[in-house]
Every structure is written in C-alpha cells, then in structure tokens.
C-alpha cells in the first residue's frame, strides 16, 4: 500500500487544475480576486501526503465587511432580474461545473482526501442543486387570498431575504456550498460564502465558474481565513439578513445565539448520530450493502453516517461476521488511486478524536472486531474498524466519531430499537433494514429524525428535503422546500376597490 501511495502524482493533478484556470487562492469580493488586506495566507494541505497544495488568502473582518457591502449593492440589481434571467445564469454555472467536473473532483480529492470516485459523485451531486434551483427559480410565486371584505384584494408576495452569509464545512467542499448558494441565488438573494479553511480551493474554483457563467460580480463572494472573525462580521452586520450554516452543533449554537442581536433568519445543518437498525427479518445482503455505504463513505466523515448499527439479537453474530467481511474489502489509500475506497481523515485532530472514542469504548467493555488503530500508511489513514457490544454509556454511541468506525449494538425488541435510536440529542438521518412493510412504516414514524432510509443507505438527493430535528438543525435544504429558507412573505392588502 505504501508504494501505491507514493506513486501517486499529486503534482500532475494540480498542474491539470492550474491549466484549467481553476487553481484560485485569493478571496472573491465584488467580482475581483483579492489578497488578504494584511497579505496573510494560510496553507492548504493534502491530508493523504502532508504536501502543501497552495497558500490561500487568510481574511478577517475587514474583507468580510467589504464582501457584505458588495453583496448588498448587487442585491438591488440581481433581485430585480426576472426569474428566467437568473435561471439562465444558474443553468450556465451548472453546465460549466459539469464540463470541468474532472478537474473539480481532482481538486477535491487533493484537499479533502476522499476517493476520486466519491469526489466525482460529489461534483455531480453538488451541481444537481444548481440545476434543480435554476428550474425552481421560475416556480417561486405567492398567493391571492379570498378577502373577508368585498372591496379588498389580499395578496401574498414571496421576496428574497437579502444578503445571505453561508458558512460551510470541509467534508463536502462543493455540495454544502451549492445546496445553499443555488436556492439563494435562485430567489434573488446575494451571498457571502465562508468555506472551511481546510477546503477553500474547491469553493474558489466553483466561484470562478460562477463568474464565468455570468453570475454578476458581487452576487457571490467568497472570504476565508479567520473563522470567528469572519463569523462575527457576518453576525454583526445589519445588511446580512440570513445565516445559513452547515457544520458542528457547537458552532451552530454560537451562530444562532449571535444572530439574535440583529434578528436574522437562521438555518442550521448540524451534526447527526444516525442509527442504522437491522431487524432479524432484514435481507442481510441489502442490510450489509446499505450500512457499509452509509458508514464508510467519506471515511465516515459524513453527518448522515450510520453512527450506531443496531442489530437484533437473533442475527447479531451472523450479521457481524458478514459485515466484517464486507469491511475487509475496503481499500485504504490515496484518493487519487482509482482502486481506493477509503481515503485519509481530514487531519490529525480527527484521528485523535477517533482514538479517544475507541479507548473510551474498550475501557467500558466493547471489543474491537476489526481494525481499531492507525493504518500502516501513516499520515491520517485509519483502519476500517468494527467495534462489538457497544452500549449507550460510550462516546461511540452518544456522539459522532466522524471516522471509519462502525459500532455494533445488539437489541432485543422493536421497542428497544426505537428507544435506543431516539436516545440522543441528534436527529438528522436514520436507517432501517427490514422486509416487513408495516414495521418499516411503524418505525419510520416513531424515529425522531429528519430523514429515514428504508432498506437503503444512500438517500440524499436534490429533489428531497434534507435537514434535522432536535439539535441536528433548523430548516431544510434541497427540494421545493429549500427555497423557503431564502424568502420572506409580504402581505399586501388592496382596499377600496369598489
Ligand atoms: P465546524 O463547525 O468546525 O466548521 C464548519 C464551518 O464553520 C467552517 O467553515 C469553520 O471555519 C466555521 N467556523 C468555525 N468556528 C466558527 C465561528 N466561531 N464562527 C463562524 N464560523 C466558524 O464543522 P466541520 O468540522 O467543518 O464539519 C463537521 C461537522 O459538520 C460535523 O459535526 C458534521 O456532522 C456536520 N455536518 C452537518 C451536515 C448537515 O447537513 N447536517 C453536513 C455536513 C457536515
């Protein structure tokens, strides 16, 4: 594995991205590529090799204020365009992303580590939000309400909220941006995006393509660097009318509290703790395939990852041995290799978090059935891991490990499974594997989650609403519901019409 890892030519991939004009390192403010005002930069590292890929501008409150001002000015022109004009620009952006998808995927794998096949999948998925909302832009309209007095007409308009601050994580460097920016621009809003400091390059490349597509200067701005400073500048501005955030629950709570002062609209996509319930009447092959995909995609660094695999007692041993066999087939390596199915974790802190969770579990009686340690490839590679007999007093049960660790938890009855599944403050995704239709309905309805996969582990799509309940978030992204987050209702009463 080590020699395969060393043979990968990251430099050639980077050269290809540069040749396509997509290796951007400056922030984007008012349609201009800008250095940090004090000239500071931060390094972007390839997690698979430790190589420095680029030095990008490290911005703070001054650059953010200028980006907000630019978004605010542009709002008045962008929101006045017709829906079909905005739709055409979004459609062009989609086309450009698709025609540059290989370069974008390479860039994503280089800075984030995910296998190239997954990166290509994310480019398609990320682009799908732009295509979808390019169409949805044309379907945003209000209502006429039957009046209570005959000389009146009551109208409801849907209008864009204004400038949006969008703060996004590193685990899906493109899709978490387009899932916000697509609907925001479709509604007529303008946006200041702050991508994760670990994965700014994909965000900047996508913004470059947006400019090329004719999305006007100032409609989409990108600033990155000092996260709390940029966050505070967005929160304090009275011109920013909406914060949309995807990331950790802790930061989401801070942003929600910080939005109170200026009473901004807030939507949050936060951490999950997905249960994956395998009942004894499940098709075992379907359950293995589904839970493997739900757990190990993106090295387990996904908010909808099957964080706890609850298996009914009668099939626990049988499931565990088949699942371990499937996990053993995962190929750990540099994501640029076609054969790789599990890349590195994002950074050293992520590995240390996994190590802490494993230590906690084993000290409380869980046992390692597979893996359980760093991979011999070094860096931040971690072995695909299966942990048996996990219980609800362990960190592995209570919180997101955000790594390639599958905790198996035995349960007795359907009621026990529902109770265990809901025994968490999170409520994003859940999965059920059963052949019984009545049971799949009963359990789906009883689960306190925003999305439920029945006999399927990969369920996200641009046409369905994505979002969590409880402390997993507020609001929904994607689908026809996704535009509501960027719209205000205005009631107009026309009187004395007789
Ligand atoms: P994070 O909260 O550390 O960072 C997310 C973003 O917030 C980054 O851009 C970061 O720079 C920024 N940030 C950090 N501190 C800030 C502050 N004080 N003010 C303003 N911005 C700040 O999360 P992460 O580690 O990048 O992402 C992983 C987390 O995201 C996991 O918990 C995962 O479950 C969650 N996530 C949720 C969804 C969802 O749709 N619900 C999707 C992907 C990831």
XYZ file of C-alpha atoms and ligand atoms in Angstrom:
542
model
C 0.000 0.000 0.000
C 2.766 2.381 0.878
C 4.352 2.101 -2.565
C 0.982 2.621 -4.287
C 0.533 5.672 -2.137
C 3.957 7.061 -3.052
C 3.409 6.536 -6.793
C 0.539 8.980 -6.990
C 1.336 12.141 -8.849
C -0.436 14.899 -6.999
C 1.716 17.482 -8.755
C 0.401 16.424 -12.174
C -3.171 16.640 -10.907
C -2.506 20.120 -9.543
C -0.962 21.158 -12.862
C -4.074 19.996 -14.714
C -6.253 22.104 -12.398
C -3.967 25.116 -12.847
C -4.049 24.682 -16.642
C -7.853 24.766 -16.500
C -7.567 28.097 -14.679
C -9.209 26.680 -11.582
C -6.435 26.987 -9.000
C -7.576 30.137 -7.232
C -6.001 31.234 -3.961
C -7.446 34.720 -3.381
C -10.833 35.630 -1.963
C -13.592 36.849 -4.295
C -15.093 40.214 -3.409
C -17.280 42.182 -5.806
C -16.127 40.060 -8.736
C -12.411 40.705 -8.049
C -9.847 38.232 -6.796
C -8.344 39.833 -3.692
C -5.454 39.118 -1.304
C -5.998 39.450 2.441
C -5.536 43.161 3.231
C -2.596 42.399 5.519
C -1.137 39.924 2.999
C -1.569 36.943 5.322
C -2.042 33.480 3.890
C -2.848 30.009 5.209
C -1.620 26.708 3.907
C -3.951 24.158 2.378
C -2.624 20.666 2.942
C -3.216 17.374 1.169
C -4.303 15.087 4.037
C -3.056 11.992 2.185
C 0.532 13.192 1.859
C 1.020 16.281 4.004
C 2.061 18.244 0.902
C 1.169 21.920 0.828
C -1.147 22.393 -2.140
C -1.460 26.174 -2.008
C -1.286 29.238 0.204
C -4.639 30.982 0.241
C -5.586 34.454 1.481
C -6.294 34.499 5.213
C -9.059 37.064 5.567
C -10.900 38.587 8.512
C -13.469 41.220 9.416
C -12.358 43.999 7.011
C -12.554 41.837 3.912
C -15.864 40.378 5.127
C -17.358 43.856 5.567
C -16.384 44.710 2.001
C -17.845 41.441 0.725
C -21.096 42.204 2.550
C -21.188 45.730 1.101
C -20.668 44.352 -2.383
C -23.376 41.696 -1.898
C -25.699 44.381 -0.563
C -25.226 46.665 -3.580
C -25.610 43.776 -6.025
C -28.779 42.586 -4.271
C -30.704 45.522 -5.749
C -29.850 44.563 -9.327
C -29.785 40.747 -9.016
C -33.137 40.581 -7.251
C -34.697 42.789 -9.952
C -33.797 40.423 -12.785
C -36.562 38.175 -13.998
C -36.628 34.661 -12.638
C -35.791 33.298 -16.071
C -32.733 35.565 -16.347
C -31.441 34.269 -13.002
C -32.337 30.762 -14.073
C -30.260 31.064 -17.261
C -27.168 32.185 -15.319
C -27.565 29.316 -12.847
C -28.014 26.851 -15.690
C -24.798 28.116 -17.308
C -22.985 27.702 -13.976
C -24.254 24.121 -13.807
C -23.025 23.432 -17.355
C -19.568 24.832 -16.538
C -19.278 22.708 -13.383
C -20.186 19.612 -15.366
C -17.734 20.412 -18.153
C -14.959 20.900 -15.549
C -16.019 18.048 -13.322
C -12.815 16.053 -13.539
C -10.646 18.995 -12.507
C -13.036 19.865 -9.666
C -13.036 16.266 -8.458
C -9.231 16.102 -8.540
C -9.033 19.325 -6.566
C -11.499 17.986 -4.016
C -9.582 14.739 -3.582
C -6.324 16.642 -3.212
C -7.528 18.954 -0.457
C -10.091 16.749 1.264
C -8.789 13.210 0.714
C -11.953 11.452 -0.458
C -11.605 8.770 -3.171
C -11.772 10.222 -6.685
C -14.959 8.262 -7.458
C -16.663 9.844 -4.455
C -15.325 13.252 -5.440
C -16.826 12.857 -8.926
C -20.060 11.781 -7.266
C -19.996 14.917 -5.121
C -19.379 17.177 -8.123
C -22.465 15.692 -9.816
C -24.465 15.920 -6.583
C -23.267 19.482 -5.899
C -24.073 20.549 -9.467
C -27.523 18.973 -9.244
C -28.592 21.626 -6.713
C -27.730 24.383 -9.158
C -29.619 22.690 -11.978
C -32.611 21.993 -9.741
C -32.821 25.535 -8.362
C -32.286 27.035 -11.824
C -35.673 25.462 -12.598
C -37.200 26.200 -9.198
C -36.349 29.899 -9.659
C -39.193 30.024 -12.183
C -41.705 28.476 -9.791
C -41.441 30.955 -6.905
C -44.698 32.849 -6.618
C -47.184 33.911 -3.968
C -50.937 33.671 -3.418
C -54.196 35.503 -3.679
C -56.285 35.066 -0.511
C -60.092 35.246 -0.671
C -60.892 38.542 1.088
C -63.190 38.974 4.099
C -64.491 42.318 2.725
C -65.720 42.530 -0.886
C -63.866 45.760 -1.763
C -60.468 44.290 -0.933
C -57.939 42.039 -2.577
C -55.365 40.244 -0.416
C -52.066 39.224 -1.952
C -49.032 37.365 -0.668
C -45.697 38.057 -2.351
C -42.559 35.982 -1.931
C -39.463 38.165 -1.861
C -35.779 37.372 -1.345
C -34.496 37.911 2.216
C -31.449 39.918 1.058
C -27.775 39.247 1.732
C -27.034 35.724 2.962
C -23.974 34.620 4.948
C -23.210 30.946 4.176
C -20.680 29.094 6.348
C -19.750 25.604 5.212
C -17.718 22.563 6.371
C -14.866 20.582 4.828
C -16.499 17.184 4.451
C -18.445 18.087 1.285
C -16.429 21.006 -0.097
C -18.730 21.655 -3.074
C -22.188 20.289 -2.309
C -22.576 22.063 1.032
C -21.992 25.327 -0.841
C -24.219 24.730 -3.858
C -27.049 23.408 -1.647
C -27.140 26.925 -0.133
C -25.986 29.192 -2.949
C -28.213 27.528 -5.605
C -31.527 28.343 -3.880
C -30.275 31.685 -2.505
C -29.347 32.988 -5.971
C -32.496 31.483 -7.496
C -34.612 33.518 -5.052
C -32.727 36.730 -5.858
C -30.538 36.820 -2.757
C -26.816 37.568 -2.902
C -24.298 35.613 -0.861
C -21.056 35.825 1.098
C -19.668 32.297 1.387
C -17.119 31.296 4.005
C -15.804 27.843 3.145
C -13.848 25.711 5.601
C -10.191 26.714 5.954
C -9.316 23.062 5.187
C -11.043 23.018 1.778
C -11.191 26.512 0.266
C -9.794 25.521 -3.158
C -12.893 23.692 -4.415
C -15.048 26.609 -3.231
C -12.885 29.146 -5.059
C -12.855 27.079 -8.253
C -16.658 26.822 -8.148
C -16.919 30.589 -7.598
C -14.642 31.174 -10.595
C -17.025 29.120 -12.742
C -19.978 31.133 -11.388
C -18.306 34.349 -12.579
C -17.612 32.783 -15.966
C -21.273 31.779 -16.141
C -22.344 35.400 -15.887
C -23.455 35.415 -12.271
C -22.781 39.108 -11.680
C -19.843 40.453 -9.691
C -20.915 40.784 -6.053
C -23.745 38.240 -6.211
C -21.420 35.513 -4.983
C -18.470 36.490 -2.775
C -16.013 34.159 -1.042
C -13.948 35.051 2.019
C -11.894 32.586 4.056
C -9.355 32.582 6.863
C -10.085 33.617 10.436
C -13.408 31.809 11.046
C -14.568 33.505 14.278
C -13.677 36.948 12.914
C -15.499 36.365 9.616
C -18.416 34.815 11.512
C -18.676 37.830 13.839
C -18.572 40.282 10.928
C -21.438 38.404 9.256
C -23.423 38.247 12.502
C -22.953 41.904 13.408
C -23.914 43.290 10.007
C -27.476 44.568 9.751
C -27.240 44.080 5.974
C -26.840 40.308 6.323
C -30.420 39.104 6.763
C -29.827 35.389 6.907
C -27.180 32.984 8.164
C -27.088 29.503 6.709
C -24.620 27.138 8.311
C -23.517 23.545 7.910
C -21.069 22.228 10.464
C -20.723 21.206 14.061
C -23.524 21.599 16.570
C -21.291 23.665 18.875
C -20.540 26.315 16.232
C -24.168 26.236 15.033
C -25.388 27.120 18.530
C -22.957 30.054 18.674
C -24.168 31.367 15.320
C -27.794 31.023 16.349
C -27.160 32.954 19.574
C -25.119 35.542 17.655
C -27.955 36.080 15.169
C -30.273 37.291 17.918
C -28.848 40.822 18.113
C -29.857 41.696 14.557
C -32.749 39.161 14.427
C -31.519 37.311 11.359
C -33.157 34.295 9.845
C -31.060 31.207 10.611
C -30.870 27.752 9.136
C -28.573 25.123 10.526
C -27.431 21.721 9.266
C -25.576 20.268 12.229
C -24.147 17.013 13.498
C -26.036 13.728 13.399
C -25.822 10.438 15.279
C -27.590 8.176 12.828
C -28.943 4.846 13.992
C -28.974 2.058 11.431
C -31.433 -0.571 12.669
C -31.086 -4.076 11.250
C -34.086 -6.218 12.171
C -33.956 -10.018 12.177
C -36.320 -10.104 9.171
C -33.964 -7.978 7.024
C -32.407 -9.128 3.775
C -28.884 -9.458 5.146
C -27.154 -8.652 1.843
C -29.203 -5.468 1.429
C -28.505 -4.523 5.065
C -24.753 -5.111 4.704
C -24.532 -3.133 1.473
C -26.637 -0.280 2.875
C -24.908 0.008 6.239
C -21.449 -0.273 4.667
C -22.185 2.610 2.306
C -23.889 4.689 4.994
C -20.992 4.163 7.402
C -17.754 4.184 5.420
C -18.422 6.732 2.676
C -16.045 9.696 3.016
C -14.081 7.686 5.649
C -17.054 8.010 7.979
C -16.859 11.808 7.904
C -20.484 12.434 6.999
C -23.278 13.934 9.083
C -25.640 11.186 7.886
C -23.148 8.366 8.587
C -24.562 5.264 10.236
C -23.013 6.110 13.573
C -24.637 3.239 15.511
C -25.528 -0.037 13.842
C -28.254 -1.585 15.997
C -28.618 -5.299 15.224
C -31.370 -7.576 16.528
C -30.038 -10.299 18.826
C -31.083 -13.281 16.718
C -28.941 -12.212 13.734
C -26.208 -10.302 15.588
C -23.440 -12.924 15.112
C -24.394 -13.692 11.517
C -24.610 -10.003 10.610
C -21.343 -9.164 12.406
C -19.307 -11.768 10.552
C -20.759 -10.869 7.129
C -20.330 -7.152 7.855
C -16.692 -7.619 8.903
C -16.023 -9.483 5.653
C -17.517 -6.592 3.687
C -15.498 -4.019 5.640
C -12.312 -6.006 4.985
C -12.865 -5.478 1.278
C -12.389 -1.704 1.629
C -9.165 -0.470 0.018
C -7.429 2.191 2.075
C -5.186 4.540 0.133
C -4.623 7.858 -1.548
C -7.910 9.032 -3.035
C -6.275 9.728 -6.399
C -5.924 5.962 -6.918
C -8.907 4.531 -8.805
C -8.952 1.455 -6.542
C -9.180 3.395 -3.281
C -12.454 3.135 -1.407
C -11.328 4.798 1.836
C -9.069 7.832 1.960
C -7.424 9.547 4.935
C -9.189 11.513 7.664
C -9.117 15.270 7.286
C -6.395 15.922 9.881
C -4.553 14.725 12.968
C -7.228 16.095 15.337
C -9.810 13.905 13.583
C -7.672 10.792 14.158
C -7.138 11.699 17.794
C -10.900 12.043 18.260
C -11.415 8.528 16.852
C -8.649 7.184 19.119
C -10.303 8.775 22.151
C -13.667 7.203 21.265
C -12.077 3.764 20.754
C -10.235 3.966 24.077
C -13.411 5.019 25.865
C -15.389 2.127 24.313
C -12.839 -0.574 25.072
C -12.411 0.666 28.652
C -16.187 0.224 29.095
C -16.367 -3.325 27.712
C -16.685 -3.006 23.926
C -14.398 -5.192 21.849
C -12.568 -4.445 18.628
C -13.705 -6.932 15.971
C -11.660 -5.365 13.159
C -9.097 -2.562 12.877
C -9.069 -0.194 15.839
C -5.806 1.570 15.045
C -3.985 3.875 12.668
C -3.279 2.399 9.246
C 0.277 1.415 8.330
C 0.154 4.059 5.551
C 0.747 6.632 8.282
C -0.452 10.249 7.963
C -4.129 10.367 8.941
C -5.097 6.997 7.490
C -7.138 4.893 9.921
C -8.054 1.230 9.583
C -11.670 0.433 8.712
C -12.927 -0.591 12.132
C -15.777 -2.614 13.595
C -16.450 -2.473 17.336
C -18.741 -5.023 19.007
C -21.068 -4.783 22.020
C -21.220 -1.005 22.098
C -23.642 0.384 24.709
C -25.283 3.726 25.430
C -22.728 4.813 28.057
C -19.953 5.003 25.432
C -18.881 8.035 23.380
C -19.192 5.825 20.281
C -22.927 5.605 20.996
C -23.519 9.132 22.226
C -21.580 11.278 19.737
C -20.366 11.319 16.138
C -16.997 9.561 15.840
C -16.621 11.090 12.353
C -14.273 8.336 11.296
C -14.276 4.842 9.744
C -15.566 3.138 12.882
C -18.736 1.040 12.868
C -20.125 0.396 16.350
C -22.409 -2.664 16.568
C -25.095 -2.524 19.247
C -27.286 -5.576 19.961
C -31.006 -5.089 20.737
C -33.930 -7.346 21.653
C -37.265 -5.884 20.508
C -38.572 -3.266 18.074
C -39.463 -1.045 21.057
C -35.907 -1.342 22.401
C -34.505 -0.375 18.986
C -36.731 2.713 18.719
C -35.866 3.744 22.263
C -32.107 3.331 21.638
C -32.320 5.091 18.289
C -34.059 8.126 19.799
C -31.819 8.214 22.888
C -29.731 11.128 21.585
C -29.964 14.889 21.131
C -29.287 14.480 17.417
C -31.987 13.818 14.817
C -30.664 14.004 11.273
C -30.677 10.642 9.424
C -31.773 7.142 10.425
C -31.813 3.849 8.543
C -33.969 0.739 8.885
C -33.454 -2.649 7.316
C -36.497 -4.956 7.361
C -38.643 -6.865 4.866
C -41.815 -6.002 6.766
C -43.784 -3.104 5.278
C -45.890 -2.500 8.429
C -42.734 -2.424 10.538
C -40.969 -0.033 8.171
C -43.935 2.382 8.492
C -44.224 1.999 12.278
C -40.542 2.519 12.905
C -40.131 5.337 10.347
C -42.939 7.241 12.064
C -41.535 6.643 15.554
C -37.989 7.763 14.727
C -37.253 11.343 15.783
C -35.217 12.121 12.650
C -35.457 14.404 9.635
C -34.674 11.662 7.087
C -35.174 7.919 7.145
C -33.723 5.381 4.729
C -35.665 2.113 4.471
C -33.544 -0.694 3.023
C -31.221 1.957 1.577
C -28.101 3.617 2.939
C -27.583 6.474 0.474
C -30.706 8.613 0.301
C -29.709 12.250 -0.223
C -30.944 13.840 -3.442
C -31.547 17.379 -4.639
C -35.262 16.688 -5.102
C -35.972 15.755 -1.446
C -35.802 17.893 1.728
C -32.632 17.422 3.773
C -32.387 18.544 7.390
C -32.550 17.559 11.005
C -34.795 17.755 14.065
C -33.758 18.229 17.717
C -30.178 19.526 17.902
C -29.331 18.453 14.339
C -30.630 21.686 12.936
C -33.254 24.081 11.721
C -34.725 24.326 8.246
C -34.418 22.179 5.149
C -32.146 22.225 2.112
C -32.833 20.902 -1.375
C -36.233 20.282 -2.999
C -39.085 22.762 -3.376
C -38.880 23.413 0.378
C -35.268 24.590 0.063
C -36.273 27.974 -1.364
C -38.435 28.863 1.654
C -35.276 29.499 3.694
C -34.355 32.416 1.396
C -37.771 34.058 1.062
C -39.868 36.457 3.098
C -43.646 36.623 2.757
C -45.169 40.037 2.195
C -48.908 40.575 2.646
C -50.439 43.332 0.528
C -53.999 44.460 1.162
C -55.540 46.448 -1.735
C -58.502 48.345 -0.312
C -61.418 50.498 -1.529
C -61.605 48.700 -4.854
C -65.366 49.184 -5.430
P -17.103 23.173 12.147
O -18.325 23.601 12.893
O -15.847 23.064 12.886
O -16.828 24.144 10.931
C -17.842 24.460 9.984
C -17.563 25.845 9.441
O -17.721 26.785 10.496
C -16.146 26.033 8.904
O -16.201 26.865 7.770
C -15.461 26.743 10.044
O -14.377 27.515 9.642
C -16.573 27.615 10.554
N -16.429 28.095 11.920
C -15.789 27.529 12.960
N -15.885 28.325 14.053
C -16.599 29.409 13.684
C -17.047 30.570 14.352
N -16.787 30.794 15.637
N -17.775 31.479 13.662
C -18.054 31.278 12.370
N -17.662 30.203 11.686
C -16.953 29.264 12.332
O -17.510 21.809 11.442
P -16.591 20.913 10.478
O -15.629 20.177 11.329
O -16.087 21.709 9.332
O -17.686 19.918 9.882
C -18.040 18.744 10.509
C -19.386 18.881 11.191
O -20.367 19.299 10.241
C -19.902 17.579 11.738
O -20.470 17.775 13.007
C -20.976 17.175 10.731
O -21.960 16.310 11.255
C -21.524 18.486 10.346
N -22.190 18.417 9.041
C -23.541 18.511 9.002
C -24.197 18.406 7.793
C -25.684 18.513 7.730
O -26.191 18.701 6.631
N -26.419 18.423 8.837
C -23.476 18.215 6.622
C -22.087 18.129 6.687
C -21.459 18.237 7.921
